[in-house]
Coordinates of C-alpha atoms and ligand atoms in Angstrom, one line a residue:
M1 CA -65.5 -44.9 27.0
S2 CA -66.5 -46.6 30.3
E3 CA -69.3 -49.0 30.5
I4 CA -72.7 -47.8 31.4
T5 CA -73.6 -49.3 34.7
I6 CA -76.5 -48.9 37.0
I7 CA -75.6 -46.5 39.7
P8 CA -75.4 -48.3 43.0
D9 CA -78.2 -47.7 45.4
H10 CA -76.2 -46.1 48.1
I11 CA -74.8 -43.5 45.7
V12 CA -78.3 -42.7 44.4
R13 CA -79.2 -42.0 48.0
R14 CA -76.2 -39.9 48.6
I15 CA -77.1 -37.7 45.6
A16 CA -80.7 -37.5 46.7
A17 CA -79.6 -36.7 50.2
G18 CA -77.7 -33.7 48.9
E19 CA -81.0 -32.0 48.1
V20 CA -82.2 -32.2 51.7
I21 CA -78.9 -31.9 53.5
T22 CA -76.5 -29.2 52.5
R23 CA -75.3 -28.1 55.9
P24 CA -75.6 -28.9 59.7
L25 CA -78.7 -26.7 59.9
N26 CA -80.7 -29.1 57.8
I27 CA -79.7 -32.0 60.1
I28 CA -80.7 -30.2 63.3
K29 CA -83.9 -29.1 61.7
E30 CA -84.9 -32.6 60.8
L31 CA -83.9 -34.1 64.2
I32 CA -85.8 -31.4 66.1
E33 CA -88.9 -31.9 64.0
N34 CA -88.7 -35.6 64.7
A35 CA -88.3 -34.9 68.4
I36 CA -91.3 -32.6 68.4
D37 CA -93.4 -35.1 66.5
A38 CA -92.5 -37.7 69.1
Q39 CA -94.3 -35.4 71.7
S40 CA -91.1 -34.5 73.6
T41 CA -91.3 -31.8 76.2
Q42 CA -87.6 -31.5 76.6
I43 CA -84.9 -31.4 73.9
T44 CA -81.2 -30.9 74.4
V45 CA -79.1 -30.1 71.4
T46 CA -75.3 -30.3 71.6
F47 CA -73.0 -29.3 68.7
E48 CA -69.3 -29.0 68.0
N49 CA -67.5 -26.9 65.4
G50 CA -70.7 -25.3 64.0
G51 CA -72.3 -28.7 63.9
I52 CA -69.9 -29.9 61.3
D53 CA -68.0 -32.3 63.6
R54 CA -70.8 -33.4 65.8
I55 CA -74.5 -32.8 66.5
T56 CA -76.5 -34.5 69.2
V57 CA -80.2 -34.2 69.7
K58 CA -81.6 -35.8 72.8
D59 CA -85.3 -35.9 73.5
N60 CA -87.8 -37.4 76.0
G61 CA -90.4 -38.3 73.4
I62 CA -92.1 -41.6 72.9
G63 CA -89.1 -43.3 71.4
I64 CA -88.7 -45.8 68.6
P65 CA -89.7 -49.4 69.2
A66 CA -86.6 -51.7 69.1
D67 CA -87.9 -53.7 66.2
K68 CA -88.6 -50.5 64.1
L69 CA -85.3 -48.9 64.6
Q70 CA -83.7 -50.2 61.4
L71 CA -86.8 -49.4 59.4
A72 CA -86.8 -45.8 60.5
F73 CA -83.5 -45.3 58.7
Q74 CA -84.7 -46.7 55.4
L75 CA -85.7 -44.4 52.6
H76 CA -89.3 -43.5 52.4
T77 CA -90.2 -45.1 55.7
S78 CA -92.2 -43.1 58.1
S79 CA -94.6 -43.8 60.9
K80 CA -96.5 -40.7 60.0
V81 CA -98.3 -41.3 56.8
I82 CA -101.6 -42.4 58.0
S83 CA -103.7 -41.9 54.9
D84 CA -103.4 -41.7 51.2
N85 CA -103.7 -37.9 51.4
I86 CA -100.2 -36.7 52.2
H87 CA -101.5 -33.3 53.0
N88 CA -103.7 -34.5 55.7
I89 CA -101.0 -34.9 58.2
S90 CA -100.6 -32.9 61.3
T91 CA -97.0 -33.8 62.2
L92 CA -93.9 -32.1 61.0
G93 CA -92.3 -34.8 59.0
F94 CA -93.8 -37.2 56.6
R95 CA -91.4 -37.4 53.7
G96 CA -89.7 -40.3 55.4
E97 CA -86.3 -39.5 54.1
A98 CA -84.6 -37.4 56.7
L99 CA -82.9 -40.2 58.6
A100 CA -82.0 -42.1 55.5
S101 CA -80.5 -39.0 54.0
I102 CA -78.5 -38.2 57.2
V103 CA -77.1 -41.7 57.3
A104 CA -75.9 -41.2 53.7
V105 CA -73.8 -38.2 54.5
A106 CA -72.5 -38.7 58.1
K107 CA -71.8 -41.3 60.7
V108 CA -74.8 -41.9 62.9
R109 CA -75.4 -43.4 66.3
C110 CA -79.0 -43.6 67.5
R111 CA -80.2 -44.8 70.8
S112 CA -83.8 -45.0 71.7
K113 CA -86.0 -46.3 74.4
Y114 CA -89.6 -46.8 73.4
K115 CA -92.3 -45.9 76.0
D116 CA -93.1 -49.3 77.3
S117 CA -89.7 -51.0 76.8
T118 CA -87.4 -52.0 79.7
T119 CA -84.2 -51.5 77.6
G120 CA -83.1 -49.2 75.0
R121 CA -81.7 -50.1 71.5
E122 CA -78.7 -48.7 69.8
I123 CA -77.9 -48.6 66.1
I124 CA -74.8 -47.4 64.3
F125 CA -74.4 -46.4 60.7
E126 CA -71.2 -45.6 58.7
G127 CA -70.7 -45.1 55.0
G128 CA -74.5 -45.4 54.6
K129 CA -74.5 -48.9 56.0
M130 CA -75.6 -50.3 59.3
Q131 CA -72.6 -51.3 61.4
S132 CA -74.2 -52.7 64.5
E133 CA -77.4 -52.9 66.4
K134 CA -77.8 -54.0 70.0
D135 CA -79.7 -53.5 73.2
V136 CA -78.4 -50.9 75.6
R137 CA -79.2 -49.8 79.1
M138 CA -81.2 -46.5 79.1
T139 CA -82.9 -45.0 82.1
Q140 CA -85.1 -42.4 80.3
Q141 CA -87.6 -42.8 77.6
G142 CA -86.7 -41.0 74.4
T143 CA -84.3 -40.8 71.6
E144 CA -80.7 -39.7 71.3
M145 CA -79.3 -39.0 67.8
E146 CA -75.6 -38.5 67.4
I147 CA -74.4 -37.3 64.0
I148 CA -70.7 -37.3 63.4
G149 CA -68.7 -35.7 60.6
I150 CA -71.1 -34.2 58.1
F151 CA -70.0 -35.0 54.5
Y152 CA -66.9 -36.9 55.9
N153 CA -67.4 -39.2 53.0
I154 CA -68.2 -36.6 50.4
P155 CA -65.3 -34.2 50.2
A156 CA -66.8 -32.2 47.3
R157 CA -69.8 -31.3 49.5
R158 CA -67.7 -30.8 52.6
K159 CA -65.8 -28.1 50.6
F160 CA -69.0 -26.1 50.2
L161 CA -69.7 -25.8 53.9
R162 CA -69.2 -22.3 55.2
K163 CA -66.9 -21.4 58.0
P164 CA -67.8 -23.1 61.3
A165 CA -68.5 -19.7 62.7
T166 CA -71.1 -19.1 60.0
E167 CA -72.7 -22.5 60.4
R168 CA -72.8 -21.9 64.1
L169 CA -74.7 -18.6 63.6
V170 CA -77.3 -20.1 61.4
L171 CA -77.8 -22.9 63.9
L172 CA -78.3 -20.5 66.7
Q173 CA -80.7 -18.4 64.7
F174 CA -82.7 -21.4 63.8
L175 CA -82.8 -22.7 67.4
T176 CA -83.9 -19.3 68.6
H177 CA -86.7 -19.5 66.1
I178 CA -87.7 -22.9 67.4
M179 CA -87.6 -21.7 71.0
L180 CA -90.0 -19.0 70.1
M181 CA -92.3 -21.1 68.1
Y182 CA -92.4 -24.0 70.5
H183 CA -92.6 -22.2 73.8
G184 CA -94.2 -25.2 75.4
L185 CA -90.9 -27.1 75.1
H186 CA -87.9 -26.9 77.3
I187 CA -85.0 -26.5 74.9
K188 CA -81.4 -26.4 75.8
V189 CA -78.5 -25.8 73.4
I190 CA -75.0 -26.7 74.4
E191 CA -71.9 -26.0 72.5
K192 CA -68.9 -28.2 73.0
Q193 CA -65.4 -26.8 72.5
R194 CA -62.7 -29.5 73.1
T195 CA -63.5 -30.8 76.5
K196 CA -65.6 -27.9 77.7
E197 CA -69.4 -27.6 77.3
F198 CA -71.3 -24.3 77.5
V199 CA -75.0 -23.7 77.5
V200 CA -75.5 -21.2 74.8
L201 CA -79.3 -21.0 74.7
E202 CA -82.0 -22.2 77.0
S203 CA -85.7 -21.7 77.0
P204 CA -87.8 -23.1 79.8
Q205 CA -91.3 -24.4 79.2
R206 CA -93.6 -21.5 78.9
K207 CA -97.4 -21.4 78.8
K208 CA -97.5 -18.0 77.1
M209 CA -95.8 -17.0 73.9
L210 CA -95.0 -13.6 75.3
A211 CA -93.1 -15.2 78.2
A212 CA -91.0 -17.1 75.7
I213 CA -90.4 -13.9 73.8
Y214 CA -89.0 -12.4 77.0
D215 CA -86.7 -15.4 77.4
V216 CA -85.5 -15.5 73.9
L217 CA -85.5 -12.0 72.5
G218 CA -85.3 -10.0 75.7
A219 CA -87.4 -7.5 77.5
K220 CA -86.6 -4.6 75.2
I221 CA -88.2 -6.3 72.2
A222 CA -91.0 -7.9 74.2
G223 CA -91.9 -4.5 75.6
E224 CA -92.5 -3.0 72.1
L225 CA -94.8 -5.6 70.7
A226 CA -98.5 -5.4 69.9
P227 CA -100.7 -8.5 70.1
V228 CA -102.4 -9.9 67.0
Q229 CA -105.4 -12.1 67.4
G230 CA -108.2 -13.0 65.1
M231 CA -109.1 -14.6 61.8
A232 CA -107.4 -13.9 58.6
S233 CA -109.3 -15.5 55.7
R234 CA -110.0 -18.9 57.2
W235 CA -106.9 -19.0 59.4
Q236 CA -106.8 -18.4 63.1
V237 CA -103.9 -16.1 63.8
E238 CA -102.3 -15.3 67.0
G239 CA -99.0 -13.7 68.1
F240 CA -97.2 -10.5 68.2
I241 CA -95.8 -7.8 65.9
S242 CA -93.5 -4.9 66.7
K243 CA -94.9 -1.4 67.0
P244 CA -93.5 0.7 64.2
I245 CA -90.9 2.1 66.5
L246 CA -89.1 -1.2 66.7
T247 CA -87.7 -2.4 63.4
R248 CA -84.8 -4.5 62.1
K249 CA -82.6 -4.1 59.0
D250 CA -83.7 -7.5 57.7
R251 CA -86.3 -10.2 58.2
S252 CA -84.3 -12.3 60.6
Q253 CA -86.7 -11.6 63.4
Q254 CA -89.8 -12.6 61.7
Y255 CA -91.0 -15.9 63.0
I256 CA -94.0 -17.5 61.4
R257 CA -95.5 -20.8 62.1
V258 CA -98.2 -22.4 60.0
N259 CA -100.0 -25.5 61.5
G260 CA -97.2 -26.0 63.9
R261 CA -94.3 -25.7 61.5
A262 CA -91.8 -22.8 61.3
I263 CA -92.0 -21.5 57.7
K264 CA -90.6 -18.9 55.4
H265 CA -93.1 -17.2 53.1
T266 CA -91.9 -13.9 51.6
A267 CA -95.3 -12.9 50.2
L268 CA -96.9 -13.4 53.6
Q269 CA -94.1 -11.4 55.3
K270 CA -94.6 -8.6 52.8
A271 CA -98.3 -8.6 53.4
I272 CA -97.7 -8.2 57.1
E273 CA -95.2 -5.3 56.4
E274 CA -97.7 -3.7 54.1
A275 CA -100.0 -3.1 57.1
Y276 CA -97.5 -0.7 58.5
G277 CA -97.8 1.5 55.4
S278 CA -95.8 4.7 55.6
Q279 CA -95.0 3.9 59.2
L280 CA -92.2 1.6 58.1
L281 CA -89.2 3.4 56.6
K282 CA -87.6 1.9 53.5
S283 CA -85.4 -1.1 54.3
N284 CA -86.8 -1.5 57.8
Y285 CA -88.6 -4.6 58.8
P286 CA -90.8 -5.3 61.8
V287 CA -90.3 -8.1 64.3
V288 CA -93.0 -10.7 63.7
I289 CA -94.0 -13.7 65.8
L290 CA -97.1 -15.2 64.4
D291 CA -98.9 -18.5 64.6
L292 CA -101.4 -19.5 61.9
K293 CA -103.7 -22.4 62.5
G294 CA -106.1 -24.1 60.1
Q295 CA -106.8 -27.4 58.4
S296 CA -103.8 -29.3 57.2
D297 CA -105.1 -29.5 53.7
W298 CA -105.3 -25.7 53.3
V299 CA -101.6 -25.5 52.8
D300 CA -99.0 -27.4 50.8
F301 CA -95.8 -28.1 52.6
N302 CA -94.3 -30.4 50.1
I303 CA -93.1 -28.0 47.5
H304 CA -89.7 -27.7 49.1
P305 CA -87.4 -30.5 50.0
Q306 CA -86.6 -28.9 53.3
K307 CA -90.2 -28.1 53.9
S308 CA -89.6 -24.5 55.0
E309 CA -91.5 -23.0 52.2
I310 CA -95.2 -23.5 51.8
Q311 CA -98.0 -22.7 49.4
F312 CA -101.4 -21.5 50.3
A313 CA -104.4 -22.4 48.2
K314 CA -104.7 -20.2 45.1
D315 CA -108.2 -18.8 46.1
D316 CA -107.2 -18.2 49.7
P317 CA -107.3 -14.4 50.4
I318 CA -104.9 -14.9 53.3
L319 CA -102.5 -12.2 52.1
E320 CA -105.0 -9.4 51.9
E321 CA -106.6 -10.5 55.1
I322 CA -103.5 -10.7 57.1
T323 CA -102.7 -7.1 56.1
K324 CA -106.0 -6.1 57.5
L325 CA -105.6 -8.0 60.7
V326 CA -102.2 -6.6 61.4
Q327 CA -103.5 -3.1 60.6
L328 CA -106.1 -3.6 63.2
S329 CA -103.6 -4.5 65.8
L330 CA -101.3 -1.6 64.9
T331 CA -104.1 1.0 65.3
S332 CA -105.5 -0.5 68.5
K333 CA -104.7 1.6 71.5
A334 CA -105.7 -1.0 74.0
D335 CA -102.2 -1.1 75.3
F336 CA -101.7 2.6 75.7
P337 CA -102.4 4.8 78.7
K338 CA -106.0 6.0 78.8
F339 CA -105.2 9.7 78.6
H340 CA -106.7 10.2 75.1
K341 CA -110.0 10.4 77.0
A342 CA -108.6 13.0 79.3
K343 CA -110.3 16.3 79.5
I344 CA -107.8 19.0 79.3
Q345 CA -108.0 21.9 81.8
E346 CA -106.5 25.0 80.5
P347 CA -104.9 27.4 83.0
Q348 CA -106.8 30.6 82.8
T349 CA -103.8 32.8 83.0
A350 CA -101.8 31.2 80.2
I351 CA -101.5 32.8 76.9
E352 CA -102.4 30.7 73.8
I353 CA -100.1 30.9 70.8
P354 CA -102.1 32.4 68.0
Q355 CA -102.5 29.7 65.4
N356 CA -104.2 31.0 62.4
V357 CA -102.3 34.1 61.7
S358 CA -102.3 35.1 58.1
S359 CA -99.2 36.7 56.7
A360 CA -100.9 40.0 56.3
Q361 CA -101.8 40.1 60.0
Q362 CA -98.3 39.0 60.8
T363 CA -96.8 41.8 58.8
A364 CA -99.2 44.3 60.3
K365 CA -98.1 43.3 63.8
T366 CA -94.6 42.9 62.6
K367 CA -94.3 39.7 64.5
S368 CA -93.1 36.5 63.2
M369 CA -94.4 33.2 64.3
M370 CA -91.2 32.7 66.1
Q371 CA -91.7 35.8 68.3
Y372 CA -95.2 34.7 69.2
T373 CA -93.9 31.4 70.2
I374 CA -91.2 32.8 72.3
D375 CA -93.6 35.3 73.9
A376 CA -96.0 32.6 74.7
F377 CA -93.2 30.6 76.2
V378 CA -92.1 33.4 78.4
D379 CA -95.6 34.4 79.4
N380 CA -96.4 30.8 80.2
N381 CA -93.4 30.6 82.5
T382 CA -94.1 33.8 84.4
T383 CA -97.9 33.7 84.6
T384 CA -98.7 30.1 85.4
T385 CA -97.4 27.9 88.2
P386 CA -93.8 28.6 89.3
T387 CA -92.7 25.3 87.8
T388 CA -93.3 24.9 84.1
V389 CA -95.1 21.6 84.7
M390 CA -98.5 21.3 83.3
E391 CA -100.9 18.9 84.9
V392 CA -103.5 17.1 83.0
E393 CA -106.0 14.6 84.3
E394 CA -105.1 10.9 84.4
G395 CA -101.5 11.4 85.6
F396 CA -100.1 12.9 82.5
R397 CA -97.7 15.8 82.9
I398 CA -95.9 18.0 80.4
L399 CA -92.5 18.8 81.8
G400 CA -91.3 21.1 79.1
H401 CA -89.6 21.6 75.8
I402 CA -85.9 20.9 75.3
M403 CA -83.4 21.6 72.5
K404 CA -86.1 23.4 70.6
K405 CA -87.2 20.1 69.4
F406 CA -88.5 17.6 71.9
A407 CA -91.1 17.7 74.6
L408 CA -90.7 15.8 77.9
I409 CA -93.9 14.2 79.2
E410 CA -94.6 12.0 82.2
A411 CA -97.3 9.5 81.4
D412 CA -98.4 6.5 83.4
N413 CA -95.0 5.6 84.9
E414 CA -93.3 6.3 81.6
L415 CA -91.1 9.2 80.4
W416 CA -92.2 10.2 76.9
L417 CA -89.9 12.0 74.5
M418 CA -92.0 13.7 71.9
D419 CA -90.7 15.0 68.6
V420 CA -92.9 18.0 68.4
H421 CA -92.6 18.6 64.7
A422 CA -93.2 15.0 63.8
S423 CA -96.2 14.8 66.1
D424 CA -97.8 17.9 64.8
E425 CA -97.2 16.6 61.3
R426 CA -99.1 13.4 62.1
V427 CA -101.9 15.4 63.6
K428 CA -102.2 17.6 60.5
F429 CA -101.9 14.7 58.1
E430 CA -104.8 12.9 59.7
R431 CA -106.9 16.1 59.7
Y432 CA -106.5 16.4 56.0
M433 CA -107.3 12.7 55.7
A434 CA -110.5 13.2 57.7
N435 CA -111.4 16.1 55.3
K436 CA -111.0 14.2 52.1
E437 CA -114.7 14.5 51.4
N438 CA -115.1 18.1 52.7
F439 CA -113.2 21.2 51.7
V440 CA -110.5 22.0 54.2
M441 CA -111.1 25.2 56.1
K442 CA -109.0 28.0 54.7
Q443 CA -107.4 31.0 56.2
Q444 CA -107.7 33.9 53.7
L445 CA -104.6 36.0 53.2
L446 CA -105.4 39.7 53.4
A447 CA -103.4 40.3 50.3
P448 CA -102.6 37.5 47.8
M449 CA -98.9 36.4 48.0
K450 CA -97.0 36.4 44.8
I451 CA -94.7 33.4 44.2
S452 CA -92.2 33.1 41.3
L453 CA -91.8 29.6 39.8
T454 CA -90.4 28.0 36.7
P455 CA -92.8 27.2 33.8
A456 CA -92.8 23.5 34.7
E457 CA -93.7 24.3 38.3
I458 CA -96.5 26.6 37.2
E459 CA -97.8 23.8 34.9
F460 CA -97.8 21.4 37.8
I461 CA -99.8 23.8 40.0
K462 CA -102.3 24.7 37.3
A463 CA -102.8 21.0 36.5
N464 CA -103.6 20.3 40.1
A465 CA -105.3 23.5 41.1
S466 CA -108.5 21.8 42.2
I467 CA -106.6 19.5 44.6
F468 CA -104.7 22.4 46.1
D469 CA -107.9 24.3 46.4
H470 CA -109.6 21.3 48.1
Y471 CA -106.9 21.2 50.8
G472 CA -107.0 24.9 51.5
L473 CA -104.3 26.3 49.2
K474 CA -106.1 28.6 46.8
V475 CA -103.9 29.6 43.9
S476 CA -104.5 31.7 40.8
S477 CA -102.4 32.7 37.8
G478 CA -100.1 35.7 38.2
I479 CA -99.7 38.6 35.9
N480 CA -96.5 37.2 34.4
P481 CA -96.4 33.6 33.2
D482 CA -93.7 32.7 35.8
E483 CA -95.7 33.6 38.8
I484 CA -98.8 32.6 40.7
F485 CA -100.8 34.1 43.6
I486 CA -101.6 32.3 46.8
H487 CA -104.9 33.5 48.2
S488 CA -105.3 31.1 51.2
V489 CA -103.7 28.4 53.2
P490 CA -105.3 25.6 55.2
A491 CA -106.7 26.7 58.5
Y492 CA -104.4 24.4 60.4
F493 CA -101.3 25.8 58.9
D494 CA -99.0 26.5 61.9
Q495 CA -96.2 28.0 59.9
K496 CA -95.0 31.4 59.1
I497 CA -96.4 32.2 55.7
S498 CA -93.8 33.7 53.6
Q499 CA -92.6 33.6 50.0
E500 CA -89.8 31.3 51.0
S501 CA -91.9 28.9 53.1
I502 CA -94.6 28.5 50.4
N503 CA -92.1 28.3 47.7
A504 CA -90.2 25.5 49.5
M505 CA -93.4 23.6 50.0
V506 CA -94.5 23.8 46.4
L507 CA -91.0 22.6 45.3
D508 CA -91.2 19.8 47.7
M509 CA -94.5 18.7 46.4
M510 CA -93.1 18.6 42.9
A511 CA -90.2 16.3 43.8
T512 CA -90.6 12.9 42.1
V513 CA -92.8 10.6 43.9
G514 CA -90.4 8.1 45.4
E515 CA -90.8 4.5 46.5
E516 CA -91.4 5.5 50.1
D517 CA -94.4 7.5 49.0
E518 CA -95.8 4.7 46.9
K519 CA -96.0 2.7 50.0
S520 CA -97.4 5.5 52.1
V521 CA -100.2 6.3 49.7
Q522 CA -101.6 2.8 50.3
E523 CA -102.5 3.5 53.9
T524 CA -104.4 6.6 52.9
P525 CA -107.5 7.3 50.9
F526 CA -105.5 9.7 48.7
S527 CA -104.4 9.5 45.1
K528 CA -100.7 9.8 44.6
I529 CA -100.8 13.5 43.8
E530 CA -103.2 14.2 46.6
Y531 CA -100.9 12.4 49.0
R532 CA -98.0 14.5 47.9
V533 CA -99.9 17.7 48.4
V534 CA -101.3 16.7 51.8
S535 CA -98.1 15.2 53.2
R536 CA -96.2 18.3 52.2
L537 CA -98.9 20.6 53.6
S538 CA -98.7 18.6 56.9
C539 CA -95.0 18.7 57.1
H540 CA -94.6 22.4 56.1
G541 CA -97.6 23.4 58.1
A542 CA -96.4 21.7 61.3
V543 CA -94.6 23.6 64.0
R544 CA -91.0 23.8 63.2
S545 CA -88.1 22.5 65.2
G546 CA -85.7 25.2 66.2
Y547 CA -88.1 27.3 68.1
F548 CA -89.3 27.2 71.7
I549 CA -92.8 25.9 72.0
S550 CA -95.0 26.5 75.0
N551 CA -96.3 23.7 77.2
I552 CA -99.8 24.7 76.2
K553 CA -99.0 24.1 72.5
I554 CA -97.3 20.8 73.4
R555 CA -100.3 19.7 75.3
E556 CA -102.6 20.6 72.4
I557 CA -100.5 18.6 70.0
L558 CA -100.2 15.7 72.3
N559 CA -103.9 15.7 72.9
D560 CA -104.6 15.8 69.2
L561 CA -102.0 13.2 68.5
M562 CA -103.7 10.8 70.9
K563 CA -106.8 11.0 68.8
C564 CA -105.0 10.0 65.7
K565 CA -105.3 6.6 64.1
N566 CA -101.6 6.1 63.9
P567 CA -100.2 8.2 66.7
W568 CA -96.8 6.7 66.9
T569 CA -95.2 7.8 63.6
C570 CA -95.2 10.9 61.5
A571 CA -96.5 10.7 57.9
H572 CA -93.0 9.8 56.8
G573 CA -92.6 6.9 59.2
R574 CA -90.4 8.6 61.8
P575 CA -91.3 8.1 65.4
T576 CA -93.4 10.8 67.1
I577 CA -93.0 9.6 70.7
I578 CA -90.4 7.4 72.3
R579 CA -91.5 5.9 75.5
V580 CA -89.2 5.0 78.3
K581 CA -90.6 2.8 81.0
Q582 CA -89.9 3.5 84.7
V583 CA -88.2 0.1 85.0
T584 CA -85.9 1.1 82.1
L585 CA -85.0 4.3 83.9
E586 CA -84.4 2.4 87.1
G587 CA -82.2 0.0 85.2
W588 CA -80.1 2.9 84.0
F589 CA -79.5 4.0 87.5
R590 CA -79.2 0.3 88.7
R591 CA -82.1 0.7 91.0
N592 CA -83.9 -2.4 90.1
G593 CA -82.4 -5.2 92.0
Ligands
ADP1 P1 -90.4 -38.6 58.8 O1 -90.1 -37.8 60.0 O2 -90.7 -37.9 57.6 O3 -91.4 -39.7 59.2 P2 -87.7 -39.4 59.2 O4 -86.7 -40.1 58.3 O5 -87.4 -38.1 59.8 O6 -89.1 -39.4 58.5 O7 -88.0 -40.4 60.4 C1 -88.5 -41.7 60.2 C2 -89.3 -42.3 61.3 O8 -88.4 -42.5 62.4 C3 -90.3 -41.4 61.8 O9 -91.5 -41.5 61.1 C4 -90.5 -41.8 63.3 O10 -91.4 -43.0 63.4 C5 -89.1 -42.3 63.7 N1 -88.4 -41.3 64.4 C6 -87.4 -40.5 64.0 N2 -86.9 -39.7 65.0 C7 -87.6 -40.0 66.1 C8 -87.6 -39.5 67.4 N3 -86.8 -38.5 67.8 N4 -88.5 -40.0 68.3 C9 -89.4 -41.0 67.9 N5 -89.4 -41.5 66.6 C10 -88.6 -41.0 65.7
MG2 MG1 -88.7 -36.4 60.1

């Protein structure tokens, strides 16, 4: 058995450093945080081989005084702890271990010129030990950190590094994040391959966050964001979130900063997503760029060695409050064209599609909904203006219906593609929602319609008969135990009423309540079962795809849609309208240059 010895100090440090530094990302993060703390306005990052071989971070910050340079690399030294309360610190770093940790796992050369000094000072570390320190000529104030060969002295850890391509990717993701969060800084990222250098990312100094979003994420994403601004709990919140139409398959484009520091906080991210309710399909995530500002002691940064995770105070209702704030921003129409106030002028000659036609009336006239719709379409084309275009006030034109599914609309220098069914579904859903307290208007069928169902289905309907009744679907027991009678349907039921259609709807209502619905229920005043009934009534009662719809009907749906709280998605979270900007169209035709 070998002798028990005290572990040498430099090995203790190496072990401890492992907690902070596991990959090049951690080094870049610490160095950038230090540069930001030093009030730099310009930061240049250079890396080689995914950062494994070399990382350089050069800043124009205040620099490190020559006589403090050695000290900065010692464990638990920091110029940033200014009081006993370690929470009460507004800078990014205060653990005072980053530089000491880096020195323990890589070769380091640091050159720094402090603000009033005439010369710069250089210090070199290898094997955790200082090799040299001397004055050097430097023209610019600031600090340059060069980190060479991560884990060159710890093969076991070096083995755990991912492929350089992977390390490179996480570096670039992080740097993108930093560029968005610190849009006031000019950040340049250079990649070195052998003797060649490429600028891979660059973000100029920007006053406005949105301008930085354009730089970093591109016009496409920037164009689909809604501003968020206000108080959530005691925090001042500012930034942007994507409209429901723009989502990602993971959370990699969620950027949150708390008191100046980029953080990860899954519960906070989930609270933001919750605001979208049913507008977010399962496994879709919004783009989020948010800045939270408050007192430094309202949050604990020190629970995680890499300081990327934080903890809010236990009694801080920030999660519920942020949901509300984001909801507010999602339902605000400030950004949208003003047409929802438009008064619609109906062409006198046009024929309206009959809406509330009961099945009995339909049979009497032996006309299906489909025929009505086609008739109206034809009439519309022959009796109104020679073009099929319908003008509405405020520069909002309906151009027609294509593929028996979509409407084309010109609105405020945008081309809108409207999914007619999804839009009508949203309209109907919100009408039911508005009628939660009142009974929904019914259209009485002239003769009750008999529907055959299984005993379990009958049980379901009987158990929830009052809910069905409330929302316009009056049912009663049939003569045989396996049938029921439908006496009425909701007034705004735009579908052909037939045994098949009602049957399909009832079966759909009975399908197990899935996760998607769980989420959707939350944005509505409905109970789970009510939600089922109402969302199926909306879907099955909405105009169907696969038929031609007249411009008049389109205009009516569009007009109603624009009065909705959530006009941009159907009750299931699918988009209702896709908007194409004029500049986008011009781009397609290469007309913008
Ligand atoms: P911390 O940032 O937690 O204080 P670090 O080990 O990261 O600890 O840095 C130690 C000290 O070195 C800092 O407190 C700061 O005084 C100084 N320092 C590090 N990097 C820079 C920089 N880029 N510019 C100016 N000072 C720096
Ligand atoms: Mg630091």
